[in-house]
Amino acid sequence: MTEAALTKPGPFVPSRYRVVDRKTETFDITTLWLEPVDQPIDAFEAGQFNMLTVFGVGEIAISISSAPGAPGAIEHTVRDVGTVSHALSQSAVGDIVGVRGPFGTDWGLASLDAVDVVVVAGGIGLAPLRGAMRYLAENKSPERTVALRVGARLPDQIVFPDEIARWGEMGIDVAVTVDVADAGWTGHVGVVTQILAELPFDGEGAVALVCGPEIMMRFSARSLIDLGVAPENIRVSLERNMQCGIAMCGHCQLGPYLLCRDGPVVPYAPLAAELITESER
Amino acid sequence: MEELSDLIAKNSLFVGLPDSTIELAVGCAQNVAFEPGARILVEGEPADTLYLLRRGRVALQVQRPSGKPLVIETIGPNSVLGWSWLVPPYRWQFDGVAIDPVGAVAIDGTCLRAKADADPVFGYALLQRISGVLLSRLQSTRVRLLDLYGHSLDD
Amino acid sequence: MPSPDGVVIDPDGVDSLITSLRAQGYRVVGPVVSNGAIVHREIQSVADLPNGWHDEQRPGSYRISHGGDHELFGWAVGPESFKQSVFPSQAVLWRARRDGGEVAIEAGADDAPREAFFGARPCEVAALDVLGGVLAGAARPDPVFTRRRDAAFVVTVECGAPAATCFCTSMGSGPAAGGNFDLALTELTGPDHRFLVRVGSERGGAVLAEIPSRPATADDAKARDAVIGRAESAISRTLDAAAAPGLLARNLEHPRWDDVATRCLACGNCTLVCPTCFCAAVEEKTDLTGTVEQTRRWDSCFDLAHSYLHGGSVRVSTRSRYRQWMTHKLSTWVDQFGNSGCIGCGRCITWCPVGIDITEELAAIAASDGAVKKDEPAAVRDR
């Protein structure tokens, strides 16, 4: 006599979502709006990610770029760097994709009501931070000043430029820098650490949310520490190969972390500072 | 209107240096202002001035045959513009164009070099500070060379 | 009702036990001799067991031989563990059919019959608990593991003949029975060849009640103690499990990693035979008819693609991959799951083609804790 066969969906089975809108943000970055066909995933927090499946191609981890608690479709902003992200970037309105999640740790917005916040985003790094930025811009707190520092390669590779401008109008202290530009660009040209130097508040007691390439996060963290931000108050978003998203396939390990469970958002101190400097860890 | 000595003492290049050092620089300095669009530095022209920016930003630019000039770096307020007065051939490598209304303290390069030659202690202190800024700019430039936001070398 | 100190059965009783489990619908999996090794297969009776066989294990070497006796469990462990039963090497997670613009998804079905693990060593039971910490302890547990583990009837057999590569005593996983089992057997050899049986669960007690037995006596208990005592003394390898996490965490640049990298082939055998390794690749397969299958299969951190991130893998050198395996097993596993990943079965030592010994590697690092490889620059000579 056998035990009842296992046929109920488990944590490996995706929910079906439909692409209801799409936007080409830059030459290799696309935002997709997804609405559930099946049971929607649980409520998510800013900084978490989903595993997105393109049926017939594969499954990858993508941060959720919409604000938590916002009604309507959930958004994912994807950079075209591989087979699955390419397929996602090519998705058409009406396509069905699979969604599993939400997974991982979040930016901890609940802890930011009464502290100054500096958000540092490099390249596609603004996408995992967008949900948090929308929340911070829309939920002003008299005890909190928010500064946003964005770095990109070229002006036309800045993600969400209209939204960045709107956040500036909503009271966020915004500065954007690019690696190089032509003279039509009146913003800053240089690395993001150079525009970090001018913060509208004292670093001590402030919390930093940092996301971008690991080298950029490292240099930004050092600059933030020089400005007085406590290393344990710097939150970075780390990335490794993710396959199951539920802490049992072993691929997303980074030293003691299983990044799908203990990350992607981790404090810079005591561990991340070393982990993102060590080679072949 | 603030004294020149106060304005110089506040700039990141001179902050914390003794009054006597500041006075040496004051002897070579004058207040200047530029409208947005003004070409403060012109590529190829004799380089004879160190600018301590008080307010406004300057874009370091390079001209090209077609298309708008390329911006290499933005020099912000409370920073320093212009190094080619320090070493031969004393000619600007790039253009420096005001993006905003710029207020600066212009320090004559020849005057400064003469004072540094005459007073090695002053000269050493000045060069230490200048080296710090140059190192920081070099490191920032190197980080941009890595093209972190682009596809990596391994792609 | 068995006495609290257990009961005693004879070899026929072992046969009855197997038969009784089969009659209750269990697929009984136990040790058999096959192709020069003791492996796990479905068994029908006591005759299938490795009667009189003994193993000899050394780094990179495994041999079995017949001793001319009738001892059923006179060997340590073979290359296989019961991991395969609760964490199959391949599983279909879901299937999807694409039809026009629509997609229909169906969860993978797991209809494997419940199994009885006959002859699981105490270290193997410990391994099942370690695996459970990963697969069932997660916020979203693996339904396949949970179903199979809960259903599995575990007959553990205490160790009387540990191998030279064993170090369960260092890991708290043997040679005496422990962890979650249903029945524990201890083979007592000699003129009166018998088995002490102790109950580990209600279910175990119910099955044992069907087998003819006699209550255990003080002599039986003493005989068991002697078996365990001899086994403990016979274990020659040690590993300082408590010191390992900190030791490895502060010696990530120890020159020993370069040394082991000159020997390690990155073949992944250790991960294949280890009863706690759980890395698995999740992959999609498509056929031309539009059916998509998402599968999970065993993977190894020694595989170059294991740490792939767009642009390339993070761990490219053999040095980094061996370091990852060993530091995960003994150190970062503790950070991730609260206990060591190693249960001291020694399979990785035996089945490594070049005989790398995890206990020796750890001891070498401990012996020069803090050593760092220095790059010697060419000497500058005064002219």
mmCIF file of C-alpha atoms in Angstrom, chain A residues 13-279:
data_model
loop_
_atom_site.group_PDB
_atom_site.id
_atom_site.type_symbol
_atom_site.label_atom_id
_atom_site.label_comp_id
_atom_site.label_asym_id
_atom_site.label_seq_id
_atom_site.Cartn_x
_atom_site.Cartn_y
_atom_site.Cartn_z
ATOM 1 C CA VAL A 13 5.923 24.994 -8.798
ATOM 2 C CA PRO A 14 5.473 28.470 -10.312
ATOM 3 C CA SER A 15 2.274 30.507 -10.362
ATOM 4 C CA ARG A 16 1.253 31.682 -13.789
ATOM 5 C CA TYR A 17 1.369 35.417 -14.409
ATOM 6 C CA ARG A 18 0.579 37.313 -17.598
ATOM 7 C CA VAL A 19 2.631 40.190 -19.008
ATOM 8 C CA VAL A 20 0.148 43.091 -19.091
ATOM 9 C CA ASP A 21 2.585 45.843 -20.046
ATOM 10 C CA ARG A 22 6.225 46.300 -20.929
ATOM 11 C CA LYS A 23 8.620 49.208 -21.311
ATOM 12 C CA THR A 24 12.049 49.401 -22.877
ATOM 13 C CA GLU A 25 14.000 51.457 -20.328
ATOM 14 C CA THR A 26 17.422 51.449 -22.018
ATOM 15 C CA PHE A 27 19.068 49.440 -24.766
ATOM 16 C CA ASP A 28 19.418 46.394 -22.506
ATOM 17 C CA ILE A 29 16.970 47.039 -19.669
ATOM 18 C CA THR A 30 13.246 46.256 -19.817
ATOM 19 C CA THR A 31 10.449 46.547 -17.256
ATOM 20 C CA LEU A 32 7.592 44.042 -17.280
ATOM 21 C CA TRP A 33 4.226 44.456 -15.527
ATOM 22 C CA LEU A 34 2.822 41.103 -14.403
ATOM 23 C CA GLU A 35 -0.645 40.173 -13.200
ATOM 24 C CA PRO A 36 -1.576 36.786 -11.721
ATOM 25 C CA VAL A 37 -3.465 34.150 -13.672
ATOM 26 C CA ASP A 38 -3.291 31.672 -10.780
ATOM 27 C CA GLN A 39 -3.159 32.306 -7.052
ATOM 28 C CA PRO A 40 -0.966 35.411 -6.596
ATOM 29 C CA ILE A 41 2.248 35.173 -4.628
ATOM 30 C CA ASP A 42 2.330 36.390 -1.051
ATOM 31 C CA ALA A 43 2.824 40.081 -0.228
ATOM 32 C CA PHE A 44 6.436 41.080 -0.689
ATOM 33 C CA GLU A 45 8.805 43.606 0.878
ATOM 34 C CA ALA A 46 11.067 46.009 -0.977
ATOM 35 C CA GLY A 47 14.371 44.314 -1.801
ATOM 36 C CA GLN A 48 12.976 40.810 -2.223
ATOM 37 C CA PHE A 49 13.059 38.871 -5.467
ATOM 38 C CA ASN A 50 11.028 36.357 -7.422
ATOM 39 C CA MET A 51 12.149 33.426 -9.552
ATOM 40 C CA LEU A 52 10.749 34.140 -13.015
ATOM 41 C CA THR A 53 10.234 31.290 -15.489
ATOM 42 C CA VAL A 54 10.088 31.668 -19.240
ATOM 43 C CA PHE A 55 8.516 28.366 -20.193
ATOM 44 C CA GLY A 56 10.815 26.513 -22.508
ATOM 45 C CA VAL A 57 13.839 28.662 -21.707
ATOM 46 C CA GLY A 58 14.524 28.628 -17.979
ATOM 47 C CA GLU A 59 14.186 30.355 -14.647
ATOM 48 C CA ILE A 60 16.178 33.182 -13.035
ATOM 49 C CA ALA A 61 16.068 35.408 -9.972
ATOM 50 C CA ILE A 62 14.853 38.970 -10.611
ATOM 51 C CA SER A 63 14.298 41.657 -7.974
ATOM 52 C CA ILE A 64 10.813 43.069 -7.633
ATOM 53 C CA SER A 65 10.974 46.710 -8.729
ATOM 54 C CA SER A 66 7.475 47.854 -7.749
ATOM 55 C CA ALA A 67 6.643 49.265 -4.326
ATOM 56 C CA PRO A 68 5.368 46.853 -1.669
ATOM 57 C CA GLY A 69 1.677 47.192 -0.967
ATOM 58 C CA ALA A 70 0.974 49.105 -4.175
ATOM 59 C CA PRO A 71 -2.178 47.897 -5.902
ATOM 60 C CA GLY A 72 -2.064 46.378 -9.343
ATOM 61 C CA ALA A 73 0.573 44.522 -11.282
ATOM 62 C CA ILE A 74 3.978 43.670 -9.868
ATOM 63 C CA GLU A 75 6.939 45.003 -11.800
ATOM 64 C CA HIS A 76 10.247 43.450 -12.630
ATOM 65 C CA THR A 77 13.085 45.293 -14.341
ATOM 66 C CA VAL A 78 15.353 42.959 -16.244
ATOM 67 C CA ARG A 79 18.794 43.448 -17.739
ATOM 68 C CA ASP A 80 19.546 41.360 -20.830
ATOM 69 C CA VAL A 81 22.706 39.473 -19.915
ATOM 70 C CA GLY A 82 21.898 35.804 -20.595
ATOM 71 C CA THR A 83 19.471 33.372 -22.202
ATOM 72 C CA VAL A 84 16.582 33.717 -19.782
ATOM 73 C CA SER A 85 16.953 37.455 -19.199
ATOM 74 C CA HIS A 86 17.066 37.865 -22.964
ATOM 75 C CA ALA A 87 13.838 35.911 -23.316
ATOM 76 C CA LEU A 88 12.219 38.011 -20.580
ATOM 77 C CA SER A 89 13.390 41.190 -22.308
ATOM 78 C CA GLN A 90 11.716 39.993 -25.489
ATOM 79 C CA SER A 91 8.412 39.113 -23.775
ATOM 80 C CA ALA A 92 5.290 40.498 -25.394
ATOM 81 C CA VAL A 93 2.130 41.710 -23.708
ATOM 82 C CA GLY A 94 -0.042 38.641 -23.227
ATOM 83 C CA ASP A 95 2.813 36.178 -22.677
ATOM 84 C CA ILE A 96 2.570 33.837 -19.713
ATOM 85 C CA VAL A 97 5.526 33.626 -17.357
ATOM 86 C CA GLY A 98 5.973 31.648 -14.155
ATOM 87 C CA VAL A 99 6.552 33.366 -10.810
ATOM 88 C CA ARG A 100 7.798 31.824 -7.563
ATOM 89 C CA GLY A 101 8.386 33.929 -4.495
ATOM 90 C CA PRO A 102 8.777 36.310 -2.824
ATOM 91 C CA PHE A 103 12.154 35.237 -1.541
ATOM 92 C CA GLY A 104 15.002 36.699 0.415
ATOM 93 C CA THR A 105 15.636 39.502 2.868
ATOM 94 C CA ASP A 106 14.388 43.031 2.307
ATOM 95 C CA TRP A 107 15.745 46.579 2.722
ATOM 96 C CA GLY A 108 14.099 46.857 6.162
ATOM 97 C CA LEU A 109 11.961 49.908 5.419
ATOM 98 C CA ALA A 110 10.132 49.514 8.716
ATOM 99 C CA SER A 111 13.344 50.420 10.533
ATOM 100 C CA LEU A 112 13.827 53.668 8.603
ATOM 101 C CA ASP A 113 11.059 55.872 10.002
ATOM 102 C CA ALA A 114 13.286 58.053 12.151
ATOM 103 C CA VAL A 115 16.705 57.909 10.511
ATOM 104 C CA ASP A 116 18.303 59.683 7.585
ATOM 105 C CA VAL A 117 18.680 57.438 4.568
ATOM 106 C CA VAL A 118 21.151 57.584 1.699
ATOM 107 C CA VAL A 119 20.345 55.352 -1.258
ATOM 108 C CA VAL A 120 23.219 54.591 -3.625
ATOM 109 C CA ALA A 121 22.413 52.882 -6.918
ATOM 110 C CA GLY A 122 24.735 51.913 -9.750
ATOM 111 C CA GLY A 123 23.465 50.863 -13.163
ATOM 112 C CA ILE A 124 20.690 48.277 -12.951
ATOM 113 C CA GLY A 125 21.092 48.489 -9.149
ATOM 114 C CA LEU A 126 18.348 51.105 -9.026
ATOM 115 C CA ALA A 127 15.793 48.438 -9.964
ATOM 116 C CA PRO A 128 15.970 46.464 -6.686
ATOM 117 C CA LEU A 129 15.920 49.839 -4.920
ATOM 118 C CA ARG A 130 12.978 51.325 -6.775
ATOM 119 C CA GLY A 131 10.320 49.833 -4.507
ATOM 120 C CA ALA A 132 12.136 51.275 -1.513
ATOM 121 C CA MET A 133 12.583 54.675 -3.193
ATOM 122 C CA ARG A 134 8.906 54.896 -4.077
ATOM 123 C CA TYR A 135 8.007 54.098 -0.498
ATOM 124 C CA LEU A 136 10.464 56.636 0.939
ATOM 125 C CA ALA A 137 9.339 59.358 -1.468
ATOM 126 C CA GLU A 138 5.631 58.787 -0.883
ATOM 127 C CA ASN A 139 5.854 58.309 2.884
ATOM 128 C CA LYS A 140 7.638 61.385 4.117
ATOM 129 C CA SER A 141 8.676 61.389 7.728
ATOM 130 C CA PRO A 142 9.611 64.610 9.548
ATOM 131 C CA GLU A 143 12.443 62.788 11.266
ATOM 132 C CA ARG A 144 13.974 61.527 8.063
ATOM 133 C CA THR A 145 15.881 63.081 5.187
ATOM 134 C CA VAL A 146 16.464 60.912 2.136
ATOM 135 C CA ALA A 147 19.320 61.340 -0.321
ATOM 136 C CA LEU A 148 19.587 59.414 -3.592
ATOM 137 C CA ARG A 149 22.866 59.027 -5.464
ATOM 138 C CA VAL A 150 22.706 57.332 -8.840
ATOM 139 C CA GLY A 151 25.572 56.249 -11.104
ATOM 140 C CA ALA A 152 25.313 55.066 -14.689
ATOM 141 C CA ARG A 153 27.633 54.693 -17.653
ATOM 142 C CA LEU A 154 26.000 57.169 -20.037
ATOM 143 C CA PRO A 155 23.001 59.512 -19.758
ATOM 144 C CA ASP A 156 20.825 57.299 -21.953
ATOM 145 C CA GLN A 157 21.616 54.343 -19.701
ATOM 146 C CA ILE A 158 20.138 55.873 -16.576
ATOM 147 C CA VAL A 159 17.178 53.745 -15.533
ATOM 148 C CA PHE A 160 13.929 55.472 -14.571
ATOM 149 C CA PRO A 161 15.147 59.055 -15.275
ATOM 150 C CA ASP A 162 11.615 60.487 -15.135
ATOM 151 C CA GLU A 163 10.976 58.872 -11.793
ATOM 152 C CA ILE A 164 14.299 60.100 -10.433
ATOM 153 C CA ALA A 165 13.292 63.636 -11.401
ATOM 154 C CA ARG A 166 9.901 63.184 -9.778
ATOM 155 C CA TRP A 167 11.488 61.968 -6.547
ATOM 156 C CA GLY A 168 13.575 65.126 -6.571
ATOM 157 C CA GLU A 169 10.374 67.153 -6.791
ATOM 158 C CA MET A 170 8.927 65.151 -3.915
ATOM 159 C CA GLY A 171 11.689 66.226 -1.561
ATOM 160 C CA ILE A 172 14.404 63.627 -2.098
ATOM 161 C CA ASP A 173 17.951 65.050 -2.340
ATOM 162 C CA VAL A 174 18.916 63.643 -5.741
ATOM 163 C CA ALA A 175 22.256 63.612 -7.573
ATOM 164 C CA VAL A 176 23.021 61.583 -10.674
ATOM 165 C CA THR A 177 26.419 60.978 -12.222
ATOM 166 C CA VAL A 178 27.576 59.257 -15.403
ATOM 167 C CA ASP A 179 31.013 57.926 -16.397
ATOM 168 C CA VAL A 180 31.156 60.134 -19.474
ATOM 169 C CA ALA A 181 28.724 62.279 -21.446
ATOM 170 C CA ASP A 182 28.628 64.920 -24.118
ATOM 171 C CA ALA A 183 28.107 68.560 -23.227
ATOM 172 C CA GLY A 184 24.346 68.216 -23.634
ATOM 173 C CA TRP A 185 24.372 66.587 -20.209
ATOM 174 C CA THR A 186 24.278 69.134 -17.410
ATOM 175 C CA GLY A 187 24.480 66.626 -14.606
ATOM 176 C CA HIS A 188 27.602 65.349 -12.926
ATOM 177 C CA VAL A 189 30.313 63.393 -14.725
ATOM 178 C CA GLY A 190 32.418 61.168 -12.483
ATOM 179 C CA VAL A 191 32.032 58.162 -10.213
ATOM 180 C CA VAL A 192 29.210 57.837 -7.748
ATOM 181 C CA THR A 193 31.568 58.144 -4.769
ATOM 182 C CA GLN A 194 32.341 61.693 -5.874
ATOM 183 C CA ILE A 195 28.697 62.765 -5.519
ATOM 184 C CA LEU A 196 28.402 60.919 -2.220
ATOM 185 C CA ALA A 197 30.688 63.470 -0.603
ATOM 186 C CA GLU A 198 27.889 66.042 -0.446
ATOM 187 C CA LEU A 199 25.264 64.576 1.860
ATOM 188 C CA PRO A 200 22.506 66.779 3.298
ATOM 189 C CA PHE A 201 22.936 65.201 6.715
ATOM 190 C CA ASP A 202 25.500 63.789 9.104
ATOM 191 C CA GLY A 203 26.549 60.228 8.286
ATOM 192 C CA GLU A 204 26.450 59.151 11.911
ATOM 193 C CA GLY A 205 23.136 57.460 12.645
ATOM 194 C CA ALA A 206 22.183 57.323 8.987
ATOM 195 C CA VAL A 207 21.346 54.133 7.117
ATOM 196 C CA ALA A 208 22.601 53.473 3.608
ATOM 197 C CA LEU A 209 20.948 51.215 1.022
ATOM 198 C CA VAL A 210 23.451 50.301 -1.690
ATOM 199 C CA CYS A 211 22.950 48.257 -4.850
ATOM 200 C CA GLY A 212 25.071 47.858 -7.970
ATOM 201 C CA PRO A 213 28.139 45.972 -9.211
ATOM 202 C CA GLU A 214 30.148 44.556 -6.285
ATOM 203 C CA ILE A 215 33.150 46.810 -6.901
ATOM 204 C CA MET A 216 30.901 49.854 -6.906
ATOM 205 C CA MET A 217 29.222 48.754 -3.685
ATOM 206 C CA ARG A 218 32.586 48.238 -2.055
ATOM 207 C CA PHE A 219 33.896 51.697 -2.991
ATOM 208 C CA SER A 220 30.605 53.308 -2.071
ATOM 209 C CA ALA A 221 30.616 51.603 1.308
ATOM 210 C CA ARG A 222 34.132 52.887 2.002
ATOM 211 C CA SER A 223 33.109 56.422 1.101
ATOM 212 C CA LEU A 224 30.043 56.123 3.299
ATOM 213 C CA ILE A 225 32.170 54.909 6.203
ATOM 214 C CA ASP A 226 34.488 57.910 5.666
ATOM 215 C CA LEU A 227 31.394 60.093 5.957
ATOM 216 C CA GLY A 228 30.593 58.566 9.327
ATOM 217 C CA VAL A 229 27.974 55.969 8.389
ATOM 218 C CA ALA A 230 28.325 52.921 10.653
ATOM 219 C CA PRO A 231 29.355 49.853 8.615
ATOM 220 C CA GLU A 232 26.550 47.770 10.098
ATOM 221 C CA ASN A 233 24.080 50.450 8.929
ATOM 222 C CA ILE A 234 25.153 50.025 5.318
ATOM 223 C CA ARG A 235 22.891 47.492 3.624
ATOM 224 C CA VAL A 236 24.120 45.982 0.355
ATOM 225 C CA SER A 237 22.377 43.644 -2.084
ATOM 226 C CA LEU A 238 24.479 40.636 -3.062
ATOM 227 C CA GLU A 239 24.012 38.251 -5.931
ATOM 228 C CA ARG A 240 25.070 34.689 -6.697
ATOM 229 C CA ASN A 241 23.794 31.848 -8.903
ATOM 230 C CA MET A 242 20.243 31.142 -7.753
ATOM 231 C CA GLN A 243 18.302 28.089 -8.813
ATOM 232 C CA CYS A 244 15.780 26.953 -6.235
ATOM 233 C CA GLY A 245 15.234 30.217 -4.316
ATOM 234 C CA ILE A 246 14.309 28.205 -1.205
ATOM 235 C CA ALA A 247 17.711 27.488 0.381
ATOM 236 C CA MET A 248 18.114 23.871 -0.657
ATOM 237 C CA CYS A 249 20.066 23.677 -3.881
ATOM 238 C CA GLY A 250 23.338 25.078 -2.574
ATOM 239 C CA HIS A 251 24.169 27.391 -5.496
ATOM 240 C CA CYS A 252 23.681 30.806 -3.916
ATOM 241 C CA GLN A 253 26.178 30.217 -1.105
ATOM 242 C CA LEU A 254 28.558 33.024 -0.313
ATOM 243 C CA GLY A 255 30.548 31.896 2.684
ATOM 244 C CA PRO A 256 28.103 31.527 5.582
ATOM 245 C CA TYR A 257 25.219 33.044 3.656
ATOM 246 C CA LEU A 258 22.626 31.295 1.540
ATOM 247 C CA LEU A 259 21.752 34.444 -0.361
ATOM 248 C CA CYS A 260 18.218 33.395 -1.289
ATOM 249 C CA ARG A 261 17.427 33.108 2.411
ATOM 250 C CA ASP A 262 19.975 35.262 4.298
ATOM 251 C CA GLY A 263 20.177 37.824 1.494
ATOM 252 C CA PRO A 264 20.172 39.394 -0.991
ATOM 253 C CA VAL A 265 20.137 42.349 1.398
ATOM 254 C CA VAL A 266 22.865 41.926 4.009
ATOM 255 C CA PRO A 267 24.654 44.383 6.297
ATOM 256 C CA TYR A 268 28.090 45.464 5.090
ATOM 257 C CA ALA A 269 29.604 44.610 8.471
ATOM 258 C CA PRO A 270 30.620 42.191 9.874
ATOM 259 C CA LEU A 271 30.733 39.808 6.923
ATOM 260 C CA ALA A 272 29.841 41.295 3.550
ATOM 261 C CA ALA A 273 32.839 43.649 3.507
ATOM 262 C CA GLU A 274 35.182 40.654 3.410
ATOM 263 C CA LEU A 275 32.999 38.407 1.282
ATOM 264 C CA ILE A 276 32.807 40.810 -1.645
ATOM 265 C CA THR A 277 36.540 41.408 -1.594
ATOM 266 C CA GLU A 278 37.727 37.811 -1.387
ATOM 267 C CA SER A 279 38.533 36.203 -4.687
#
